[in-house]
PDB file of C-alpha atoms in Angstrom:
ATOM      1  CA  UNK O   1     -58.963 -16.059 109.959  1.00 96.00           C
ATOM      2  CA  UNK O   2     -55.979 -15.487 112.161  1.00 98.00           C
ATOM      3  CA  UNK O   3     -53.188 -13.168 111.336  1.00 98.00           C
ATOM      4  CA  UNK O   4     -49.904 -14.977 112.026  1.00 98.00           C
ATOM      5  CA  UNK O   5     -46.401 -13.313 111.842  1.00 98.00           C
ATOM      6  CA  UNK O   6     -42.999 -14.969 111.561  1.00 98.00           C
ATOM      7  CA  UNK O   7     -40.632 -13.415 114.082  1.00 98.00           C
ATOM      8  CA  UNK O   8     -36.806 -13.760 114.206  1.00 97.00           C
ATOM      9  CA  UNK O   9     -35.709 -11.795 117.270  1.00 96.00           C
ATOM     10  CA  UNK O  10     -37.037 -11.211 120.702  1.00 96.00           C
ATOM     11  CA  UNK O  11     -37.017  -7.427 120.269  1.00 95.00           C
ATOM     12  CA  UNK O  12     -39.213  -7.925 117.126  1.00 96.00           C
ATOM     13  CA  UNK O  13     -41.720 -10.007 119.074  1.00 97.00           C
ATOM     14  CA  UNK O  14     -41.904  -7.354 121.815  1.00 96.00           C
ATOM     15  CA  UNK O  15     -42.618  -4.614 119.150  1.00 97.00           C
ATOM     16  CA  UNK O  16     -45.174  -6.691 117.247  1.00 98.00           C
ATOM     17  CA  UNK O  17     -47.003  -8.446 120.054  1.00 98.00           C
ATOM     18  CA  UNK O  18     -50.193  -6.361 119.675  1.00 97.00           C
ATOM     19  CA  UNK O  19     -50.506  -6.693 115.914  1.00 98.00           C
ATOM     20  CA  UNK O  20     -51.174 -10.419 115.335  1.00 98.00           C
ATOM     21  CA  UNK O  21     -53.191 -13.309 116.622  1.00 98.00           C
ATOM     22  CA  UNK O  22     -50.042 -15.511 116.831  1.00 98.00           C
ATOM     23  CA  UNK O  23     -46.403 -15.784 116.032  1.00 98.00           C
ATOM     24  CA  UNK O  24     -44.059 -18.441 114.430  1.00 98.00           C
ATOM     25  CA  UNK O  25     -40.834 -18.324 116.494  1.00 98.00           C
ATOM     26  CA  UNK O  26     -38.023 -18.903 114.007  1.00 97.00           C
ATOM     27  CA  UNK O  27     -35.207 -20.597 115.994  1.00 97.00           C
ATOM     28  CA  UNK O  28     -31.742 -21.814 115.353  1.00 94.00           C
ATOM     29  CA  UNK O  29     -31.031 -24.492 114.142  1.00 94.00           C
ATOM     30  CA  UNK O  30     -34.527 -25.749 113.344  1.00 96.00           C
ATOM     31  CA  UNK O  31     -35.905 -22.840 111.204  1.00 96.00           C
ATOM     32  CA  UNK O  32     -34.802 -22.492 107.653  1.00 94.00           C
ATOM     33  CA  UNK O  33     -34.183 -18.739 108.388  1.00 94.00           C
ATOM     34  CA  UNK O  34     -33.508 -17.634 111.965  1.00 94.00           C
ATOM     35  CA  UNK O  35     -32.239 -14.856 114.117  1.00 91.00           C
ATOM     36  CA  UNK O  36     -31.840 -14.675 117.850  1.00 93.00           C
ATOM     37  CA  UNK O  37     -34.956 -16.007 119.582  1.00 95.00           C
ATOM     38  CA  UNK O  38     -34.927 -17.061 123.184  1.00 96.00           C
ATOM     39  CA  UNK O  39     -37.705 -19.696 123.034  1.00 97.00           C
ATOM     40  CA  UNK O  40     -38.554 -19.809 126.744  1.00 97.00           C
ATOM     41  CA  UNK O  41     -38.984 -15.995 127.246  1.00 97.00           C
ATOM     42  CA  UNK O  42     -40.898 -15.763 123.927  1.00 98.00           C
ATOM     43  CA  UNK O  43     -43.320 -18.469 124.851  1.00 98.00           C
ATOM     44  CA  UNK O  44     -43.879 -16.802 128.257  1.00 97.00           C
ATOM     45  CA  UNK O  45     -44.575 -13.412 126.508  1.00 98.00           C
ATOM     46  CA  UNK O  46     -47.113 -15.068 124.108  1.00 98.00           C
ATOM     47  CA  UNK O  47     -48.840 -16.800 126.887  1.00 97.00           C
ATOM     48  CA  UNK O  48     -49.179 -13.580 128.957  1.00 98.00           C
ATOM     49  CA  UNK O  49     -50.674 -11.940 125.870  1.00 98.00           C
ATOM     50  CA  UNK O  50     -52.916 -14.820 124.866  1.00 97.00           C
ATOM     51  CA  UNK O  51     -51.308 -15.166 121.462  1.00 98.00           C
ATOM     52  CA  UNK O  52     -50.933 -18.366 119.526  1.00 98.00           C
ATOM     53  CA  UNK O  53     -47.545 -20.075 119.985  1.00 98.00           C
ATOM     54  CA  UNK O  54     -46.002 -21.614 116.951  1.00 98.00           C
ATOM     55  CA  UNK O  55     -42.458 -22.969 116.811  1.00 98.00           C
ATOM     56  CA  UNK O  56     -40.775 -22.676 113.392  1.00 98.00           C
ATOM     57  CA  UNK O  57     -39.267 -26.093 112.483  1.00 97.00           C
ATOM     58  CA  UNK O  58     -39.419 -25.536 108.596  1.00 96.00           C
ATOM     59  CA  UNK O  59     -35.916 -26.657 107.424  1.00 94.00           C
ATOM     60  CA  UNK O  60     -35.097 -29.878 105.570  1.00 93.00           C
ATOM     61  CA  UNK O  61     -33.954 -32.383 108.104  1.00 94.00           C
ATOM     62  CA  UNK O  62     -31.001 -34.758 107.953  1.00 92.00           C
ATOM     63  CA  UNK O  63     -31.154 -38.077 109.916  1.00 93.00           C
ATOM     64  CA  UNK O  64     -28.498 -36.492 112.185  1.00 94.00           C
ATOM     65  CA  UNK O  65     -31.044 -33.737 113.097  1.00 94.00           C
ATOM     66  CA  UNK O  66     -33.630 -36.049 114.371  1.00 95.00           C
ATOM     67  CA  UNK O  67     -32.433 -36.611 117.873  1.00 96.00           C
ATOM     68  CA  UNK O  68     -32.253 -32.836 118.466  1.00 97.00           C
ATOM     69  CA  UNK O  69     -35.749 -32.375 117.049  1.00 97.00           C
ATOM     70  CA  UNK O  70     -37.148 -35.187 119.156  1.00 97.00           C
ATOM     71  CA  UNK O  71     -35.668 -33.436 122.307  1.00 97.00           C
ATOM     72  CA  UNK O  72     -37.172 -30.182 121.287  1.00 97.00           C
ATOM     73  CA  UNK O  73     -40.668 -31.668 120.716  1.00 97.00           C
ATOM     74  CA  UNK O  74     -40.513 -33.440 124.169  1.00 97.00           C
ATOM     75  CA  UNK O  75     -39.439 -30.224 125.934  1.00 96.00           C
ATOM     76  CA  UNK O  76     -42.024 -27.886 124.245  1.00 97.00           C
ATOM     77  CA  UNK O  77     -45.408 -29.532 123.962  1.00 91.00           C
ATOM     78  CA  UNK O  78     -48.634 -28.583 125.434  1.00 91.00           C
ATOM     79  CA  UNK O  79     -52.262 -27.694 124.417  1.00 93.00           C
ATOM     80  CA  UNK O  80     -51.164 -24.247 123.411  1.00 96.00           C
ATOM     81  CA  UNK O  81     -47.992 -24.996 121.408  1.00 98.00           C
ATOM     82  CA  UNK O  82     -48.061 -25.602 117.663  1.00 98.00           C
ATOM     83  CA  UNK O  83     -45.377 -26.510 115.137  1.00 98.00           C
ATOM     84  CA  UNK O  84     -44.593 -25.124 111.596  1.00 98.00           C
ATOM     85  CA  UNK O  85     -43.097 -27.952 109.417  1.00 97.00           C
ATOM     86  CA  UNK O  86     -41.982 -28.167 105.850  1.00 96.00           C
ATOM     87  CA  UNK O  87     -40.520 -31.590 105.923  1.00 96.00           C
ATOM     88  CA  UNK O  88     -43.066 -34.368 105.873  1.00 95.00           C
ATOM     89  CA  UNK O  89     -40.454 -36.902 107.233  1.00 93.00           C
ATOM     90  CA  UNK O  90     -39.924 -34.653 110.243  1.00 95.00           C
ATOM     91  CA  UNK O  91     -43.680 -34.371 110.639  1.00 96.00           C
ATOM     92  CA  UNK O  92     -43.834 -38.119 111.186  1.00 95.00           C
ATOM     93  CA  UNK O  93     -41.731 -37.761 114.250  1.00 96.00           C
ATOM     94  CA  UNK O  94     -44.234 -35.306 115.747  1.00 97.00           C
ATOM     95  CA  UNK O  95     -47.185 -37.654 114.669  1.00 97.00           C
ATOM     96  CA  UNK O  96     -45.475 -40.478 116.558  1.00 96.00           C
ATOM     97  CA  UNK O  97     -45.513 -38.347 119.663  1.00 97.00           C
ATOM     98  CA  UNK O  98     -49.295 -37.589 119.305  1.00 96.00           C
ATOM     99  CA  UNK O  99     -48.855 -34.134 118.020  1.00 97.00           C
ATOM    100  CA  UNK O 100     -50.416 -34.347 114.459  1.00 97.00           C
ATOM    101  CA  UNK O 101     -53.154 -31.938 115.345  1.00 97.00           C
ATOM    102  CA  UNK O 102     -50.543 -29.358 116.401  1.00 98.00           C
ATOM    103  CA  UNK O 103     -48.817 -29.271 113.019  1.00 98.00           C
ATOM    104  CA  UNK O 104     -49.104 -26.421 110.512  1.00 98.00           C
ATOM    105  CA  UNK O 105     -47.695 -28.164 107.321  1.00 98.00           C
ATOM    106  CA  UNK O 106     -46.052 -25.899 104.871  1.00 96.00           C
ATOM    107  CA  UNK O 107     -44.163 -27.835 102.122  1.00 94.00           C
ATOM    108  CA  UNK O 108     -43.694 -24.578 100.283  1.00 91.00           C
ATOM    109  CA  UNK O 109     -44.723 -25.277  96.619  1.00 86.00           C
ATOM    110  CA  UNK O 110     -45.915 -28.834  96.942  1.00 91.00           C
ATOM    111  CA  UNK O 111     -49.621 -28.479  97.702  1.00 94.00           C
ATOM    112  CA  UNK O 112     -51.039 -27.040  94.449  1.00 92.00           C
ATOM    113  CA  UNK O 113     -54.527 -28.388  94.047  1.00 93.00           C
ATOM    114  CA  UNK O 114     -57.429 -29.994  95.920  1.00 95.00           C
ATOM    115  CA  UNK O 115     -56.259 -33.535  94.964  1.00 95.00           C
ATOM    116  CA  UNK O 116     -52.909 -32.908  96.720  1.00 94.00           C
ATOM    117  CA  UNK O 117     -54.835 -31.554  99.688  1.00 95.00           C
ATOM    118  CA  UNK O 118     -57.209 -34.433  99.918  1.00 95.00           C
ATOM    119  CA  UNK O 119     -54.464 -37.009 100.254  1.00 95.00           C
ATOM    120  CA  UNK O 120     -52.717 -35.002 102.990  1.00 96.00           C
ATOM    121  CA  UNK O 121     -55.944 -34.610 104.940  1.00 95.00           C
ATOM    122  CA  UNK O 122     -55.560 -38.121 106.306  1.00 94.00           C
ATOM    123  CA  UNK O 123     -52.793 -36.734 108.598  1.00 96.00           C
ATOM    124  CA  UNK O 124     -55.226 -34.553 110.559  1.00 96.00           C
ATOM    125  CA  UNK O 125     -52.902 -31.651 110.772  1.00 98.00           C
ATOM    126  CA  UNK O 126     -53.965 -28.413 112.273  1.00 98.00           C
ATOM    127  CA  UNK O 127     -53.570 -26.668 108.994  1.00 98.00           C
ATOM    128  CA  UNK O 128     -52.116 -27.075 105.479  1.00 98.00           C
ATOM    129  CA  UNK O 129     -50.323 -24.317 103.676  1.00 97.00           C
ATOM    130  CA  UNK O 130     -51.083 -24.091  99.989  1.00 95.00           C
ATOM    131  CA  UNK O 131     -48.467 -23.161  97.459  1.00 93.00           C
ATOM    132  CA  UNK O 132     -48.259 -19.406  96.724  1.00 88.00           C
ATOM    133  CA  UNK O 133     -47.565 -20.201  93.122  1.00 87.00           C
ATOM    134  CA  UNK O 134     -51.217 -20.991  92.375  1.00 90.00           C
ATOM    135  CA  UNK O 135     -54.044 -18.632  91.668  1.00 91.00           C
ATOM    136  CA  UNK O 136     -56.484 -17.520  94.443  1.00 93.00           C
ATOM    137  CA  UNK O 137     -59.110 -19.154  92.259  1.00 93.00           C
ATOM    138  CA  UNK O 138     -57.368 -22.425  92.670  1.00 93.00           C
ATOM    139  CA  UNK O 139     -56.999 -21.726  96.383  1.00 95.00           C
ATOM    140  CA  UNK O 140     -60.728 -21.207  96.771  1.00 96.00           C
ATOM    141  CA  UNK O 141     -61.390 -24.391  94.781  1.00 96.00           C
ATOM    142  CA  UNK O 142     -59.152 -26.492  96.960  1.00 96.00           C
ATOM    143  CA  UNK O 143     -61.119 -25.259 100.047  1.00 97.00           C
ATOM    144  CA  UNK O 144     -64.486 -25.778  98.412  1.00 97.00           C
ATOM    145  CA  UNK O 145     -63.575 -29.378  97.460  1.00 97.00           C
ATOM    146  CA  UNK O 146     -62.031 -30.408 100.785  1.00 97.00           C
ATOM    147  CA  UNK O 147     -63.191 -27.898 103.527  1.00 97.00           C
ATOM    148  CA  UNK O 148     -59.656 -28.484 104.842  1.00 97.00           C
ATOM    149  CA  UNK O 149     -58.153 -25.924 107.456  1.00 98.00           C
ATOM    150  CA  UNK O 150     -55.745 -23.899 105.182  1.00 98.00           C
ATOM    151  CA  UNK O 151     -52.927 -21.540 105.700  1.00 97.00           C
ATOM    152  CA  UNK O 152     -51.486 -19.143 103.045  1.00 96.00           C
ATOM    153  CA  UNK O 153     -48.756 -16.664 102.586  1.00 95.00           C
ATOM    154  CA  UNK O 154     -50.180 -13.207 102.754  1.00 95.00           C
ATOM    155  CA  UNK O 155     -47.222 -10.810 102.815  1.00 96.00           C
ATOM    156  CA  UNK O 156     -43.463 -10.819 102.268  1.00 95.00           C
ATOM    157  CA  UNK O 157     -40.624 -12.098  99.985  1.00 95.00           C
ATOM    158  CA  UNK O 158     -41.844 -15.556  98.920  1.00 92.00           C
ATOM    159  CA  UNK O 159     -39.176 -18.204  98.878  1.00 91.00           C
ATOM    160  CA  UNK O 160     -38.428 -19.669  95.409  1.00 89.00           C
ATOM    161  CA  UNK O 161     -35.354 -21.750  96.024  1.00 91.00           C
ATOM    162  CA  UNK O 162     -33.849 -23.829  98.871  1.00 92.00           C
ATOM    163  CA  UNK O 163     -31.005 -26.225  98.958  1.00 92.00           C
ATOM    164  CA  UNK O 164     -29.174 -27.902 101.939  1.00 91.00           C
ATOM    165  CA  UNK O 165     -25.930 -27.147  99.949  1.00 93.00           C
ATOM    166  CA  UNK O 166     -23.813 -24.082 101.117  1.00 94.00           C
ATOM    167  CA  UNK O 167     -23.865 -22.627  97.619  1.00 94.00           C
ATOM    168  CA  UNK O 168     -22.249 -19.216  98.387  1.00 94.00           C
ATOM    169  CA  UNK O 169     -19.380 -20.840 100.180  1.00 94.00           C
ATOM    170  CA  UNK O 170     -18.856 -23.200  97.374  1.00 94.00           C
ATOM    171  CA  UNK O 171     -18.882 -20.331  94.913  1.00 91.00           C
ATOM    172  CA  UNK O 172     -16.429 -18.418  97.022  1.00 92.00           C
ATOM    173  CA  UNK O 173     -14.087 -21.409  97.249  1.00 93.00           C
ATOM    174  CA  UNK O 174     -14.147 -21.816  93.521  1.00 92.00           C
ATOM    175  CA  UNK O 175     -13.769 -18.211  92.491  1.00 94.00           C
ATOM    176  CA  UNK O 176     -11.797 -16.703  95.429  1.00 92.00           C
ATOM    177  CA  UNK O 177     -14.483 -13.956  95.611  1.00 89.00           C
ATOM    178  CA  UNK O 178     -15.613 -13.239  99.130  1.00 86.00           C
ATOM    179  CA  UNK O 179     -19.320 -12.306  99.707  1.00 84.00           C
ATOM    180  CA  UNK O 180     -21.695 -11.852 102.650  1.00 87.00           C
ATOM    181  CA  UNK O 181     -23.460 -15.075 103.536  1.00 90.00           C
ATOM    182  CA  UNK O 182     -26.457 -13.379 105.035  1.00 86.00           C
ATOM    183  CA  UNK O 183     -28.555 -10.316 103.959  1.00 85.00           C
ATOM    184  CA  UNK O 184     -27.042 -10.633 100.561  1.00 90.00           C
ATOM    185  CA  UNK O 185     -28.488 -10.079  97.058  1.00 92.00           C
ATOM    186  CA  UNK O 186     -28.108 -11.550  93.526  1.00 91.00           C
ATOM    187  CA  UNK O 187     -28.238  -9.209  90.499  1.00 89.00           C
ATOM    188  CA  UNK O 188     -28.787 -10.722  87.025  1.00 85.00           C
ATOM    189  CA  UNK O 189     -27.043  -8.925  84.128  1.00 87.00           C
ATOM    190  CA  UNK O 190     -30.070  -8.579  82.002  1.00 89.00           C
ATOM    191  CA  UNK O 191     -32.550  -7.576  84.827  1.00 86.00           C
ATOM    192  CA  UNK O 192     -32.745  -4.707  87.336  1.00 89.00           C
ATOM    193  CA  UNK O 193     -34.087  -6.891  90.237  1.00 90.00           C
ATOM    194  CA  UNK O 194     -32.074  -7.546  93.376  1.00 92.00           C
ATOM    195  CA  UNK O 195     -32.918 -11.098  94.537  1.00 94.00           C
ATOM    196  CA  UNK O 196     -32.325 -11.749  98.294  1.00 94.00           C
ATOM    197  CA  UNK O 197     -30.096 -14.792  98.996  1.00 95.00           C
ATOM    198  CA  UNK O 198     -28.992 -16.146 102.344  1.00 94.00           C
ATOM    199  CA  UNK O 199     -26.688 -18.989 103.423  1.00 95.00           C
ATOM    200  CA  UNK O 200     -26.735 -20.326 106.959  1.00 94.00           C
ATOM    201  CA  UNK O 201     -26.145 -23.721 108.610  1.00 92.00           C
ATOM    202  CA  UNK O 202     -29.288 -25.046 107.062  1.00 93.00           C
ATOM    203  CA  UNK O 203     -28.254 -24.381 103.537  1.00 92.00           C
ATOM    204  CA  UNK O 204     -28.947 -21.650 100.940  1.00 94.00           C
ATOM    205  CA  UNK O 205     -32.390 -20.064 100.130  1.00 94.00           C
ATOM    206  CA  UNK O 206     -33.334 -17.433  97.582  1.00 94.00           C
ATOM    207  CA  UNK O 207     -36.457 -15.290  97.831  1.00 94.00           C
ATOM    208  CA  UNK O 208     -38.403 -13.486  95.211  1.00 93.00           C
ATOM    209  CA  UNK O 209     -37.189  -9.838  94.513  1.00 92.00           C
ATOM    210  CA  UNK O 210     -40.628  -8.364  95.116  1.00 93.00           C
ATOM    211  CA  UNK O 211     -43.139  -8.309  97.960  1.00 94.00           C
ATOM    212  CA  UNK O 212     -46.434 -10.180  97.653  1.00 94.00           C
ATOM    213  CA  UNK O 213     -49.392  -8.609  99.447  1.00 94.00           C
ATOM    214  CA  UNK O 214     -52.871 -10.032  99.660  1.00 94.00           C
ATOM    215  CA  UNK O 215     -54.537  -7.110 101.527  1.00 94.00           C
ATOM    216  CA  UNK O 216     -56.888  -6.399  98.542  1.00 92.00           C
ATOM    217  CA  UNK O 217     -58.057 -10.036  98.617  1.00 93.00           C
ATOM    218  CA  UNK O 218     -58.686 -10.624 102.340  1.00 93.00           C
ATOM    219  CA  UNK O 219     -62.452 -10.520 102.022  1.00 92.00           C
ATOM    220  CA  UNK O 220     -62.315 -13.171  99.368  1.00 93.00           C
ATOM    221  CA  UNK O 221     -60.087 -15.632 101.400  1.00 95.00           C
ATOM    222  CA  UNK O 222     -61.865 -15.372 104.824  1.00 95.00           C
ATOM    223  CA  UNK O 223     -62.194 -19.054 104.709  1.00 97.00           C
ATOM    224  CA  UNK O 224     -58.414 -19.369 105.573  1.00 97.00           C
ATOM    225  CA  UNK O 225     -57.561 -20.553 109.078  1.00 98.00           C
ATOM    226  CA  UNK O 226     -54.096 -18.654 108.985  1.00 98.00           C
ATOM    227  CA  UNK O 227     -52.695 -15.834 106.894  1.00 98.00           C
ATOM    228  CA  UNK O 228     -48.870 -15.854 107.203  1.00 98.00           C
ATOM    229  CA  UNK O 229     -46.867 -12.621 107.089  1.00 98.00           C
ATOM    230  CA  UNK O 230     -43.088 -12.555 106.923  1.00 97.00           C
ATOM    231  CA  UNK O 231     -40.617  -9.638 107.790  1.00 97.00           C
ATOM    232  CA  UNK O 232     -37.548 -11.291 106.292  1.00 96.00           C
ATOM    233  CA  UNK O 233     -35.707  -8.735 104.036  1.00 95.00           C
ATOM    234  CA  UNK O 234     -38.370  -6.084 104.783  1.00 96.00           C
ATOM    235  CA  UNK O 235     -37.515  -2.864 106.719  1.00 96.00           C
ATOM    236  CA  UNK O 236     -38.739  -3.666 110.252  1.00 96.00           C
ATOM    237  CA  UNK O 237     -40.567  -0.479 110.849  1.00 97.00           C
ATOM    238  CA  UNK O 238     -42.300  -0.831 107.408  1.00 97.00           C
ATOM    239  CA  UNK O 239     -43.253  -4.328 108.334  1.00 98.00           C
ATOM    240  CA  UNK O 240     -44.609  -3.258 111.685  1.00 98.00           C
ATOM    241  CA  UNK O 241     -46.942  -0.744 109.876  1.00 97.00           C
ATOM    242  CA  UNK O 242     -48.027  -3.426 107.295  1.00 97.00           C
ATOM    243  CA  UNK O 243     -48.817  -6.087 110.105  1.00 98.00           C
ATOM    244  CA  UNK O 244     -50.793  -3.537 112.047  1.00 97.00           C
ATOM    245  CA  UNK O 245     -52.764  -2.657 108.906  1.00 97.00           C
ATOM    246  CA  UNK O 246     -53.554  -6.301 108.187  1.00 97.00           C
ATOM    247  CA  UNK O 247     -54.503  -6.947 111.796  1.00 97.00           C
ATOM    248  CA  UNK O 248     -56.700  -3.791 112.150  1.00 96.00           C
ATOM    249  CA  UNK O 249     -58.508  -4.418 108.762  1.00 96.00           C
ATOM    250  CA  UNK O 250     -59.045  -8.115 109.671  1.00 95.00           C
ATOM    251  CA  UNK O 251     -60.563  -7.189 113.068  1.00 93.00           C
ATOM    252  CA  UNK O 252     -62.673  -4.371 111.498  1.00 92.00           C
ATOM    253  CA  UNK O 253     -60.807  -1.607 113.239  1.00 91.00           C
ATOM    254  CA  UNK O 254     -59.883  -0.054 109.889  1.00 91.00           C
ATOM    255  CA  UNK O 255     -61.500   0.041 106.439  1.00 94.00           C
ATOM    256  CA  UNK O 256     -59.734  -1.531 103.362  1.00 93.00           C
ATOM    257  CA  UNK O 257     -59.159   1.867 101.831  1.00 94.00           C
ATOM    258  CA  UNK O 258     -57.486   3.089 105.030  1.00 95.00           C
ATOM    259  CA  UNK O 259     -55.308   0.002 105.247  1.00 95.00           C
ATOM    260  CA  UNK O 260     -54.321   0.186 101.563  1.00 94.00           C
ATOM    261  CA  UNK O 261     -53.408   3.830 101.904  1.00 95.00           C
ATOM    262  CA  UNK O 262     -51.213   3.012 104.935  1.00 95.00           C
ATOM    263  CA  UNK O 263     -49.325   0.308 103.037  1.00 95.00           C
ATOM    264  CA  UNK O 264     -49.137   2.208  99.717  1.00 94.00           C
ATOM    265  CA  UNK O 265     -47.446   5.169 101.564  1.00 96.00           C
ATOM    266  CA  UNK O 266     -44.491   2.874 102.415  1.00 96.00           C
ATOM    267  CA  UNK O 267     -43.398   2.606  98.731  1.00 95.00           C
ATOM    268  CA  UNK O 268     -42.749  -1.133  98.823  1.00 95.00           C
ATOM    269  CA  UNK O 269     -42.143  -3.038  95.681  1.00 93.00           C
ATOM    270  CA  UNK O 270     -45.359  -5.007  95.688  1.00 92.00           C
ATOM    271  CA  UNK O 271     -46.360  -7.342  92.810  1.00 86.00           C
ATOM    272  CA  UNK O 272     -49.371  -9.652  92.318  1.00 74.00           C
ATOM    273  CA  UNK O 273     -47.156 -12.780  92.014  1.00 68.00           C
ATOM    274  CA  UNK O 274     -49.326 -15.736  90.850  1.00 71.00           C
ATOM    275  CA  UNK O 275     -52.523 -14.794  92.630  1.00 72.00           C
ATOM    276  CA  UNK O 276     -54.391 -13.953  89.368  1.00 69.00           C
ATOM    277  CA  UNK O 277     -52.503 -15.800  86.637  1.00 69.00           C
ATOM    278  CA  UNK O 278     -51.207 -19.351  86.367  1.00 64.00           C
ATOM    279  CA  UNK O 279     -47.430 -19.929  86.028  1.00 59.00           C
ATOM    280  CA  UNK O 280     -46.571 -20.168  82.379  1.00 56.00           C
ATOM    281  CA  UNK O 281     -43.004 -21.240  81.276  1.00 49.00           C
ATOM    282  CA  UNK O 282     -41.891 -20.610  77.713  1.00 50.00           C
ATOM    283  CA  UNK O 283     -38.724 -21.657  76.018  1.00 50.00           C
ATOM    284  CA  UNK O 284     -36.540 -18.773  74.939  1.00 53.00           C
ATOM    285  CA  UNK O 285     -37.244 -19.345  71.189  1.00 54.00           C
ATOM    286  CA  UNK O 286     -41.007 -19.268  71.770  1.00 51.00           C
ATOM    287  CA  UNK O 287     -41.110 -15.987  73.598  1.00 52.00           C
ATOM    288  CA  UNK O 288     -41.113 -13.745  70.594  1.00 55.00           C
ATOM    289  CA  UNK O 289     -43.267 -15.893  68.343  1.00 49.00           C
TER     290      UNK O 289
END
């Protein structure tokens, strides 16, 4: 299993380079969330350090985006360059260019069982990212049934909503209330959670309020090809500590107990998410029955 980190800025990459097997370079305007990555210098740095190079291309694409995507794929391809897609239509462009075996396909919540996975295997992608809203038991079953190369979300604020619409701008225009488009939070009146929300030129996305961490389960999911960690909406120094703990444990440089103690000392709001229990939706009138 390879530890893979998303990265949004060149200075982040410089600080994290020793603590992952590879990095997903989140670039404007092709990544759903992005910062300020210089692609050429980042690729050079990763090559010098013998790290896996993955370009983040995980937004939903409009037909007007295809020409730009095509030029990027033509300009950045090689035996050591991979691509992180969420839009299957956009994947087809890469497939037409003979790059299917360089694609890590992450349609967020769409691959939920081994039947979904078995259909997608015909694309011969490098890896398929299973939904984080299924149990680890179902994740293991999907692998047992298909033996497919799998990717999975191991740490961070998991995305739970994404729309191409500029929802915060629309709300501001309607109400006259100004609000930050980036690094903002939603607060429900009946709950204490602060829910991360961001609007950029790719639309609006909302993340779960809590952090998911699979450190306790790494020995059970060693069959994964990639484990993805994400620093978005996490204090960077805390994230650096987390990534190093994962990397050291995965490479047997640290015991599980040592890695757990390091992460627990950070005081992060970590929840199990769906890793042990299936999603259950109840109508309001049934919740108290």
